[in-house]
DNA sequence: GAGCGGTTGTTAAAATCCTCACATTTCAGG
DNA sequence: CCTGAAATGTGAGGATTTTAACAACCGCTC
């Protein structure tokens, strides 16, 4: 094995750590060699590189034991979040327009909406939009803007133009911290701006959190507790006065 | 979804938890249905089941990769598109603002942009934004609006407000058809509206297509050939007059 | 510079996979 | 039992992937 070949293989593995799946022809272009050469590289490195029908992926992906748990474990308090969302989903009627905040909590809400509901969902985070797009009968409206990687969300002044032209029946908000005195807070200021603007136009505002958030205070304030029609946790629904 | 189909899907997922990778033909035999049916089952369960060139695997294996990744992988004329983009990427300077159209073609352009370039990219399709978000040093601006599943893109009147406040050095447009007489066309009217608006504010407009598009005519017209500063295919760059 | 093994690119044919359209079957309500 | 919608099977055609053979190239030694 020449130095050139070894280096090329290392580069391919490096690419896989970022991309998970790379098509053969794409890898060939990226590495500046022919497809045949990439094939041969893979054949001599079956331990690290896996190959399936034209697609290259890290061998670890299909070797190591169940990454399922890992994926769900990355989302802490997933069970509590899902339960809170199970309570929250009852607020949605079959033909309403809702707002879905960013974060991991409300992803569960989306999954729990019955497939036959014809809802319109407004969002501003990419992971939320992506999950919504998998559901049937959902009209998705994305508030655009500048991308913020930390929360996979978009923000900007223009958001507000869209909000003027839609009627939101219920807004489902998430928070990173809920404090009795200071109210609901999140990690990023740009998120807080969007949340506030949405809350000002939505008919009903629900804060959906798992109870681990209670007592915490984060840097970006977006609403006092009296701004919510209800606070929904895994234990059920509580009036805003209980905090 | 019938009970039978749901049960079959559950069985398939169960198989995947033991086997990691199952070939399409084997799954069809194991489940006692045709390969076509297994394909369709997978298509309606992209969240849990992933599919790569004839092989079925648990979606968790290639986690965080949205279904778009798979869409790109199954992309036809992928090699020609990538070559066209290799020509197109030379139009980008290290600190510019560009527009990236929707579709599968320009995904390759994104991959080919050098990592050390500090560019700002404007887009209106989810798969494009998703791919952009993986690159370092890129500022992403998303034009929001109503979601259109066919092209994973968003559209709406409000797009135009954002466009007023940015300066676009180069817009990279794609098309589903290019006709000598009628010019550039695409599948959906809502896309055409966005393309036209972008072209009116961008300093330079490049049409990037693989040559299979030439001679085709689709329903939504968005620009005559003289609207482009250049047409870029896998064979290189051509002036707009050559069509 | 000639010779050598290992590496790489190019082609063509075969096998496989994908998409689409249409025929058939199944299933839930009336 | 009838009926329409959903689900399923089938086959053709096109696109992609695989394999194999052969030619060209590289770095090295003699």
XYZ file of C-alpha atoms (C1' of nucleotides) in Angstrom:
546
model
C 0.000 0.000 0.000
C 1.521 3.261 -1.121
C 1.522 6.450 0.919
C -0.873 7.994 -1.551
C -3.396 5.248 -1.162
C -3.167 5.327 2.636
C -3.663 9.053 2.691
C -6.655 8.809 0.378
C -8.237 6.179 2.594
C -7.704 8.381 5.629
C -9.387 11.248 3.859
C -12.326 9.076 2.944
C -12.760 7.958 6.531
C -12.561 11.573 7.594
C -15.314 12.448 5.143
C -17.445 9.657 6.537
C -17.169 11.057 10.027
C -18.899 14.171 8.792
C -21.297 12.807 6.285
C -22.285 9.279 7.318
C -23.175 8.336 3.761
C -21.322 9.238 0.598
C -22.118 8.068 -2.867
C -19.383 6.306 -4.766
C -19.301 8.807 -7.596
C -19.232 11.684 -5.153
C -16.361 10.213 -3.198
C -14.444 9.714 -6.426
C -14.923 13.358 -7.335
C -14.013 14.567 -3.851
C -10.859 12.469 -3.737
C -9.908 13.255 -7.300
C -9.652 9.659 -8.457
C -11.793 7.303 -10.506
C -14.649 5.315 -9.071
C -12.746 2.126 -9.704
C -9.958 3.289 -7.441
C -12.369 4.140 -4.636
C -13.880 0.679 -5.013
C -10.461 -0.867 -4.658
C -9.652 1.283 -1.646
C -12.807 0.105 0.050
C -12.119 -3.521 -0.797
C -8.781 -3.352 1.016
C -10.275 -1.604 4.041
C -13.390 -3.570 4.805
C -12.777 -3.211 8.503
C -13.373 0.495 8.546
C -15.367 1.238 5.443
C -18.620 -0.388 4.489
C -20.134 -0.358 1.061
C -23.716 -0.957 0.045
C -25.048 -0.632 -3.459
C -23.095 2.391 -4.556
C -23.077 4.062 -1.167
C -20.150 4.276 1.190
C -20.600 4.407 4.940
C -18.477 3.924 8.017
C -18.298 0.254 8.959
C -18.999 1.226 12.562
C -22.493 2.176 11.487
C -23.439 -1.371 10.702
C -21.189 -3.208 13.145
C -21.362 -1.872 16.671
C -24.298 -2.701 18.844
C -27.587 -0.923 18.705
C -27.112 2.787 18.272
C -30.830 3.150 18.899
C -30.360 3.741 22.574
C -27.604 6.203 21.893
C -29.770 8.257 19.615
C -32.568 8.505 22.127
C -30.234 8.900 25.056
C -28.804 12.027 23.492
C -32.202 13.523 24.143
C -32.305 13.653 27.915
C -35.624 13.326 29.665
C -37.092 12.023 26.427
C -39.723 9.975 28.226
C -40.889 12.936 30.290
C -41.000 15.128 27.209
C -43.047 12.613 25.337
C -45.493 12.349 28.195
C -45.833 16.095 28.450
C -46.545 16.190 24.739
C -49.140 13.468 25.119
C -51.006 15.878 27.379
C -50.388 18.832 25.095
C -51.595 17.161 21.916
C -55.123 17.112 23.311
C -55.224 20.878 22.865
C -55.110 20.496 19.096
C -58.280 20.219 17.026
C -58.348 18.494 13.626
C -58.281 21.608 11.471
C -56.313 24.136 13.447
C -53.204 26.199 12.914
C -50.502 25.731 15.513
C -47.038 27.051 16.220
C -44.274 24.614 17.135
C -41.269 25.994 18.981
C -37.708 24.813 18.436
C -35.835 22.282 20.550
C -36.235 18.558 21.110
C -39.322 18.605 23.317
C -41.961 19.431 20.751
C -40.651 16.920 18.241
C -42.622 14.429 20.294
C -45.735 16.537 19.924
C -45.504 16.299 16.159
C -45.259 12.528 16.295
C -48.362 12.373 18.460
C -50.641 14.390 16.202
C -53.129 12.002 14.550
C -52.409 11.460 10.878
C -55.921 12.355 9.821
C -55.748 15.842 11.335
C -55.492 18.534 8.674
C -53.420 21.024 10.565
C -51.240 23.939 9.551
C -48.009 24.148 11.504
C -45.748 27.160 11.795
C -42.144 26.642 12.802
C -38.707 28.229 12.649
C -36.340 25.328 13.241
C -35.011 22.912 10.696
C -35.396 19.755 12.734
C -39.003 20.673 13.450
C -39.766 21.345 9.796
C -38.079 18.135 8.818
C -40.184 16.116 11.221
C -43.357 17.891 10.180
C -42.630 17.112 6.554
C -42.895 13.406 7.272
C -46.478 13.712 8.426
C -49.396 13.514 6.027
C -52.029 16.239 5.840
C -49.841 18.910 7.382
C -49.293 22.307 5.812
C -45.959 23.666 6.960
C -45.022 27.320 7.180
C -41.417 28.133 7.892
C -40.323 31.454 9.335
C -37.063 32.109 7.550
C -34.014 34.114 8.421
C -30.432 33.672 9.481
C -29.496 30.194 10.632
C -28.339 29.507 14.178
C -26.610 26.133 14.424
C -26.983 25.727 18.191
C -30.742 25.320 17.939
C -31.072 24.563 14.211
C -33.368 27.573 14.040
C -33.757 30.647 11.896
C -34.365 34.211 13.028
C -34.730 37.689 11.637
C -36.893 40.752 11.508
C -38.848 39.534 8.479
C -40.373 36.711 10.526
C -42.965 39.132 11.647
C -44.346 39.805 8.199
C -45.440 36.205 7.856
C -46.964 36.178 11.298
C -49.246 39.059 10.355
C -50.943 36.983 7.704
C -51.706 33.833 9.673
C -54.080 33.099 12.532
C -52.588 30.837 15.170
C -55.049 28.862 17.291
C -52.486 27.472 19.657
C -48.780 28.105 20.143
C -46.699 25.366 21.771
C -43.644 26.901 23.394
C -40.640 25.253 24.951
C -38.172 26.671 27.451
C -34.772 25.764 28.843
C -35.628 27.206 32.224
C -38.726 28.090 34.236
C -38.330 30.218 37.332
C -41.129 31.239 39.685
C -39.978 34.827 39.854
C -38.455 35.437 36.439
C -40.644 33.239 34.250
C -39.650 31.351 31.107
C -36.141 31.631 29.686
C -34.157 30.034 26.887
C -30.530 29.817 25.787
C -30.487 32.210 22.880
C -31.724 35.761 22.516
C -32.753 35.386 18.911
C -35.113 32.582 19.890
C -36.650 34.724 22.575
C -37.501 37.383 19.998
C -39.396 34.887 17.860
C -41.196 33.352 20.829
C -42.386 36.725 22.051
C -43.656 37.765 18.687
C -45.543 34.518 18.229
C -47.068 34.698 21.683
C -48.398 38.162 20.931
C -50.467 36.904 17.998
C -51.465 33.370 19.056
C -54.885 32.934 20.617
C -53.645 30.395 23.147
C -50.113 29.888 24.435
C -49.001 26.630 26.033
C -45.637 26.078 27.648
C -44.611 22.440 27.241
C -41.668 21.279 29.347
C -40.420 18.321 31.307
C -40.237 19.058 35.008
C -36.425 19.090 35.059
C -36.650 22.609 33.629
C -38.450 23.951 36.686
C -36.289 26.100 38.923
C -33.708 26.801 36.244
C -32.892 30.220 34.898
C -31.273 30.775 31.510
C -29.960 33.936 29.942
C -32.702 34.858 27.469
C -36.044 35.853 28.990
C -39.122 35.615 26.827
C -42.253 35.547 28.993
C -43.581 35.707 32.519
C -45.632 32.759 33.675
C -48.844 34.717 33.320
C -48.216 34.869 29.579
C -49.246 31.223 29.231
C -52.745 29.819 29.216
C -51.340 26.654 30.721
C -48.061 24.992 31.586
C -47.949 21.350 30.538
C -45.472 18.866 32.006
C -45.297 15.088 32.179
C -47.543 15.310 35.249
C -50.278 17.015 33.303
C -51.566 20.511 32.997
C -51.112 23.305 35.493
C -52.377 26.854 35.526
C -49.743 29.554 35.148
C -50.373 30.616 38.712
C -48.809 27.478 40.182
C -45.264 28.694 39.653
C -52.416 2.231 6.591
C -53.982 -1.176 7.059
C -53.311 -3.427 10.001
C -51.502 -5.820 7.700
C -49.135 -3.193 6.441
C -48.410 -1.887 9.938
C -47.697 -5.396 11.158
C -45.409 -6.065 8.226
C -43.494 -2.869 8.897
C -43.114 -3.803 12.547
C -41.767 -7.198 11.518
C -39.287 -5.583 9.201
C -38.027 -3.279 11.924
C -37.766 -6.249 14.218
C -35.666 -8.047 11.641
C -33.418 -5.017 11.331
C -32.745 -4.967 15.055
C -31.192 -8.407 14.659
C -29.616 -8.213 11.280
C -28.584 -4.603 10.659
C -28.675 -4.987 6.927
C -31.160 -6.943 4.865
C -31.285 -7.120 1.139
C -34.479 -6.065 -0.540
C -35.045 -9.445 -2.145
C -34.453 -11.236 1.139
C -36.860 -9.004 3.009
C -39.511 -9.611 0.380
C -39.085 -13.356 0.741
C -39.087 -13.201 4.539
C -42.214 -11.078 4.666
C -43.960 -13.021 1.946
C -44.677 -10.063 -0.297
C -43.238 -8.659 -3.494
C -40.173 -6.444 -3.568
C -42.333 -3.588 -4.757
C -44.425 -3.771 -1.617
C -41.351 -3.700 0.597
C -40.163 -0.650 -1.321
C -43.453 1.054 -0.663
C -43.396 0.126 3.000
C -39.991 1.712 3.315
C -41.065 4.814 1.461
C -43.847 5.431 3.966
C -41.559 4.831 6.941
C -38.490 6.849 6.179
C -38.220 7.857 9.792
C -37.390 4.377 10.949
C -36.181 2.500 7.912
C -33.418 3.584 5.609
C -32.740 2.248 2.160
C -29.537 2.328 0.160
C -29.124 0.760 -3.249
C -31.058 -2.424 -2.649
C -30.161 -2.781 1.012
C -32.421 -2.039 3.939
C -31.089 -0.796 7.254
C -32.380 0.859 10.400
C -32.607 4.607 10.000
C -30.807 5.035 13.297
C -27.715 3.696 11.555
C -27.480 6.744 9.394
C -29.187 8.962 11.935
C -29.369 12.729 11.613
C -29.220 12.196 7.904
C -32.543 13.342 6.650
C -34.333 11.450 3.906
C -32.963 14.048 1.517
C -29.642 12.376 1.736
C -31.230 9.309 0.327
C -32.995 11.340 -2.276
C -29.682 12.733 -3.364
C -28.171 9.311 -3.411
C -30.851 8.080 -5.749
C -30.318 11.126 -7.907
C -30.223 10.508 -11.619
C -27.512 12.025 -13.754
C -25.623 12.628 -10.528
C -22.231 12.498 -12.186
C -23.149 15.085 -14.815
C -24.619 17.361 -12.182
C -21.515 17.172 -10.085
C -19.344 17.985 -13.048
C -21.479 20.953 -13.961
C -21.151 22.156 -10.380
C -17.389 21.702 -10.517
C -17.404 24.277 -13.301
C -19.881 26.508 -11.493
C -18.032 26.622 -8.192
C -15.240 28.584 -9.841
C -17.602 31.545 -10.032
C -17.613 31.866 -6.246
C -15.108 34.069 -4.422
C -14.113 33.464 -0.798
C -16.266 36.145 0.819
C -19.321 36.398 -1.378
C -23.045 36.025 -0.934
C -24.671 33.470 -3.193
C -28.122 32.120 -3.849
C -28.614 28.371 -4.117
C -31.707 27.149 -5.931
C -33.697 24.090 -4.916
C -33.406 20.620 -6.432
C -30.692 18.022 -6.355
C -28.259 19.610 -8.783
C -26.887 22.368 -6.612
C -26.395 20.128 -3.608
C -23.187 19.146 -5.361
C -22.179 22.789 -5.625
C -22.374 23.139 -1.865
C -20.114 20.160 -1.327
C -17.566 21.595 -3.702
C -17.237 24.989 -2.040
C -13.868 25.101 -0.238
C -14.225 24.904 3.540
C -12.158 28.003 4.151
C -14.487 30.225 2.126
C -16.548 32.538 4.326
C -19.660 32.735 2.245
C -23.248 33.686 2.922
C -25.750 31.409 1.228
C -29.399 32.157 0.611
C -31.760 29.283 -0.020
C -35.405 28.283 0.112
C -35.303 24.495 0.189
C -34.903 22.295 3.215
C -32.441 19.832 1.723
C -30.268 22.715 0.579
C -30.306 24.353 4.018
C -29.574 21.038 5.641
C -26.540 20.475 3.461
C -25.326 24.021 3.953
C -25.555 23.620 7.709
C -22.895 20.935 7.615
C -20.311 23.212 6.114
C -18.060 25.364 8.271
C -17.848 29.122 7.791
C -21.165 29.432 6.007
C -23.874 31.877 7.039
C -27.244 30.554 5.941
C -30.306 32.619 5.178
C -33.550 30.779 4.595
C -36.442 32.291 2.693
C -39.441 30.965 4.559
C -43.008 30.343 3.549
C -45.368 27.519 2.806
C -43.757 24.121 2.351
C -43.998 22.248 -0.938
C -43.105 18.585 -0.466
C -42.328 17.858 -4.115
C -39.239 20.036 -4.057
C -38.738 20.335 -0.285
C -38.939 24.076 -0.790
C -40.763 27.000 0.764
C -42.516 29.842 -1.005
C -44.563 32.909 -0.300
C -44.887 36.614 -0.855
C -42.835 37.490 2.196
C -39.726 36.032 0.567
C -39.261 39.292 -1.160
C -38.826 41.311 2.023
C -35.706 39.391 2.919
C -34.328 39.729 -0.563
C -34.496 43.499 -0.313
C -32.011 43.542 2.515
C -29.287 41.334 1.048
C -26.856 41.800 -1.818
C -26.389 38.678 -3.900
C -23.144 38.425 -5.845
C -24.075 35.305 -7.747
C -27.292 33.312 -8.035
C -27.038 29.647 -9.015
C -30.270 28.538 -10.630
C -31.435 25.091 -11.635
C -34.102 24.114 -14.151
C -36.042 21.001 -15.081
C -36.152 21.996 -18.730
C -34.263 24.254 -21.109
C -35.778 25.002 -24.474
C -34.203 27.108 -27.215
C -37.393 28.998 -27.894
C -39.092 29.120 -24.520
C -36.100 29.301 -22.194
C -35.790 27.862 -18.692
C -38.711 26.095 -17.053
C -39.332 24.149 -13.860
C -42.020 21.870 -12.473
C -43.746 24.159 -10.026
C -45.085 27.662 -10.379
C -44.253 28.674 -6.844
C -40.606 27.928 -7.514
C -40.670 30.036 -10.648
C -41.857 33.025 -8.628
C -38.928 32.775 -6.237
C -36.409 32.231 -9.039
C -37.607 35.291 -10.905
C -37.492 37.486 -7.862
C -33.990 36.357 -7.005
C -32.760 36.836 -10.545
C -33.994 40.411 -10.501
C -31.784 41.327 -7.559
C -28.691 39.161 -8.079
C -25.721 40.734 -9.797
C -24.904 37.581 -11.771
C -27.212 34.710 -12.672
C -25.890 31.276 -13.610
C -28.012 28.419 -14.841
C -26.490 25.124 -13.738
C -27.903 21.980 -15.364
C -26.873 18.606 -16.661
C -27.303 18.332 -20.397
C -30.225 15.906 -20.147
C -32.376 18.950 -19.387
C -31.708 20.524 -22.757
C -34.611 20.297 -25.142
C -37.167 19.673 -22.420
C -40.052 21.963 -21.641
C -41.811 21.985 -18.270
C -44.908 23.799 -17.195
C -43.530 26.704 -15.152
C -41.544 29.290 -17.104
C -39.144 31.480 -15.172
C -36.607 33.043 -17.558
C -35.537 33.368 -21.155
C -32.008 32.271 -21.928
C -30.833 35.862 -22.149
C -31.611 36.243 -18.471
C -28.500 34.257 -17.572
C -24.933 35.467 -17.572
C -23.887 31.933 -18.436
C -25.286 28.425 -18.732
C -23.094 25.824 -17.076
C -23.336 22.123 -17.882
C -21.033 19.151 -17.378
C -19.339 20.177 -20.631
C -18.419 23.572 -19.232
C -19.696 27.076 -19.646
C -21.724 28.413 -22.544
C -23.045 31.864 -23.260
C -26.815 32.220 -23.119
C -26.866 32.762 -26.890
C -25.919 29.158 -27.648
C -29.435 27.863 -27.074
C 17.261 3.888 -19.474
C 15.133 -0.808 -19.140
C 12.523 -3.757 -16.419
C 9.438 -4.746 -12.665
C 5.448 -4.951 -9.529
C 1.952 -2.316 -7.897
C -1.394 1.181 -8.868
C -4.690 3.575 -11.637
C -7.892 4.719 -15.591
C -10.915 3.182 -19.316
C -13.981 0.498 -21.506
C -17.714 -2.874 -22.392
C -20.843 -6.275 -21.015
C -23.667 -8.267 -17.569
C -26.265 -7.944 -13.491
C -28.885 -5.295 -10.627
C -31.826 -1.641 -9.216
C -35.391 2.037 -9.950
C -39.507 4.093 -11.835
C -43.668 4.062 -13.923
C -47.974 2.499 -15.571
C -51.489 -0.599 -15.232
C -53.911 -4.925 -13.770
C -55.395 -7.283 -9.838
C -56.527 -8.112 -5.129
C -57.934 -6.833 -0.535
C -60.596 -4.499 2.723
C -63.879 -1.513 5.065
C -68.504 0.574 4.783
C -72.922 0.959 2.941
C -73.600 -8.535 -1.237
C -71.864 -4.399 -3.491
C -68.641 -0.760 -4.209
C -64.850 2.401 -4.103
C -60.474 3.244 -2.223
C -56.366 1.445 -0.775
C -52.978 -2.019 -1.212
C -50.463 -5.203 -3.944
C -48.383 -7.558 -7.982
C -46.334 -7.469 -12.599
C -43.625 -6.182 -16.336
C -41.141 -3.077 -19.356
C -37.702 0.355 -19.985
C -34.216 3.157 -18.397
C -30.571 4.160 -15.206
C -27.119 2.563 -12.200
C -23.874 -0.674 -10.326
C -20.754 -4.530 -10.771
C -17.284 -7.121 -12.772
C -13.541 -8.137 -15.626
C -10.061 -7.347 -18.874
C -6.636 -4.511 -20.639
C -3.794 -0.421 -21.258
C -1.263 3.274 -19.155
C 1.229 5.082 -15.419
C 4.166 5.444 -11.215
C 8.185 4.731 -8.290
C 11.818 1.835 -7.783
C 15.930 -1.099 -8.703
C 19.439 -2.583 -11.515
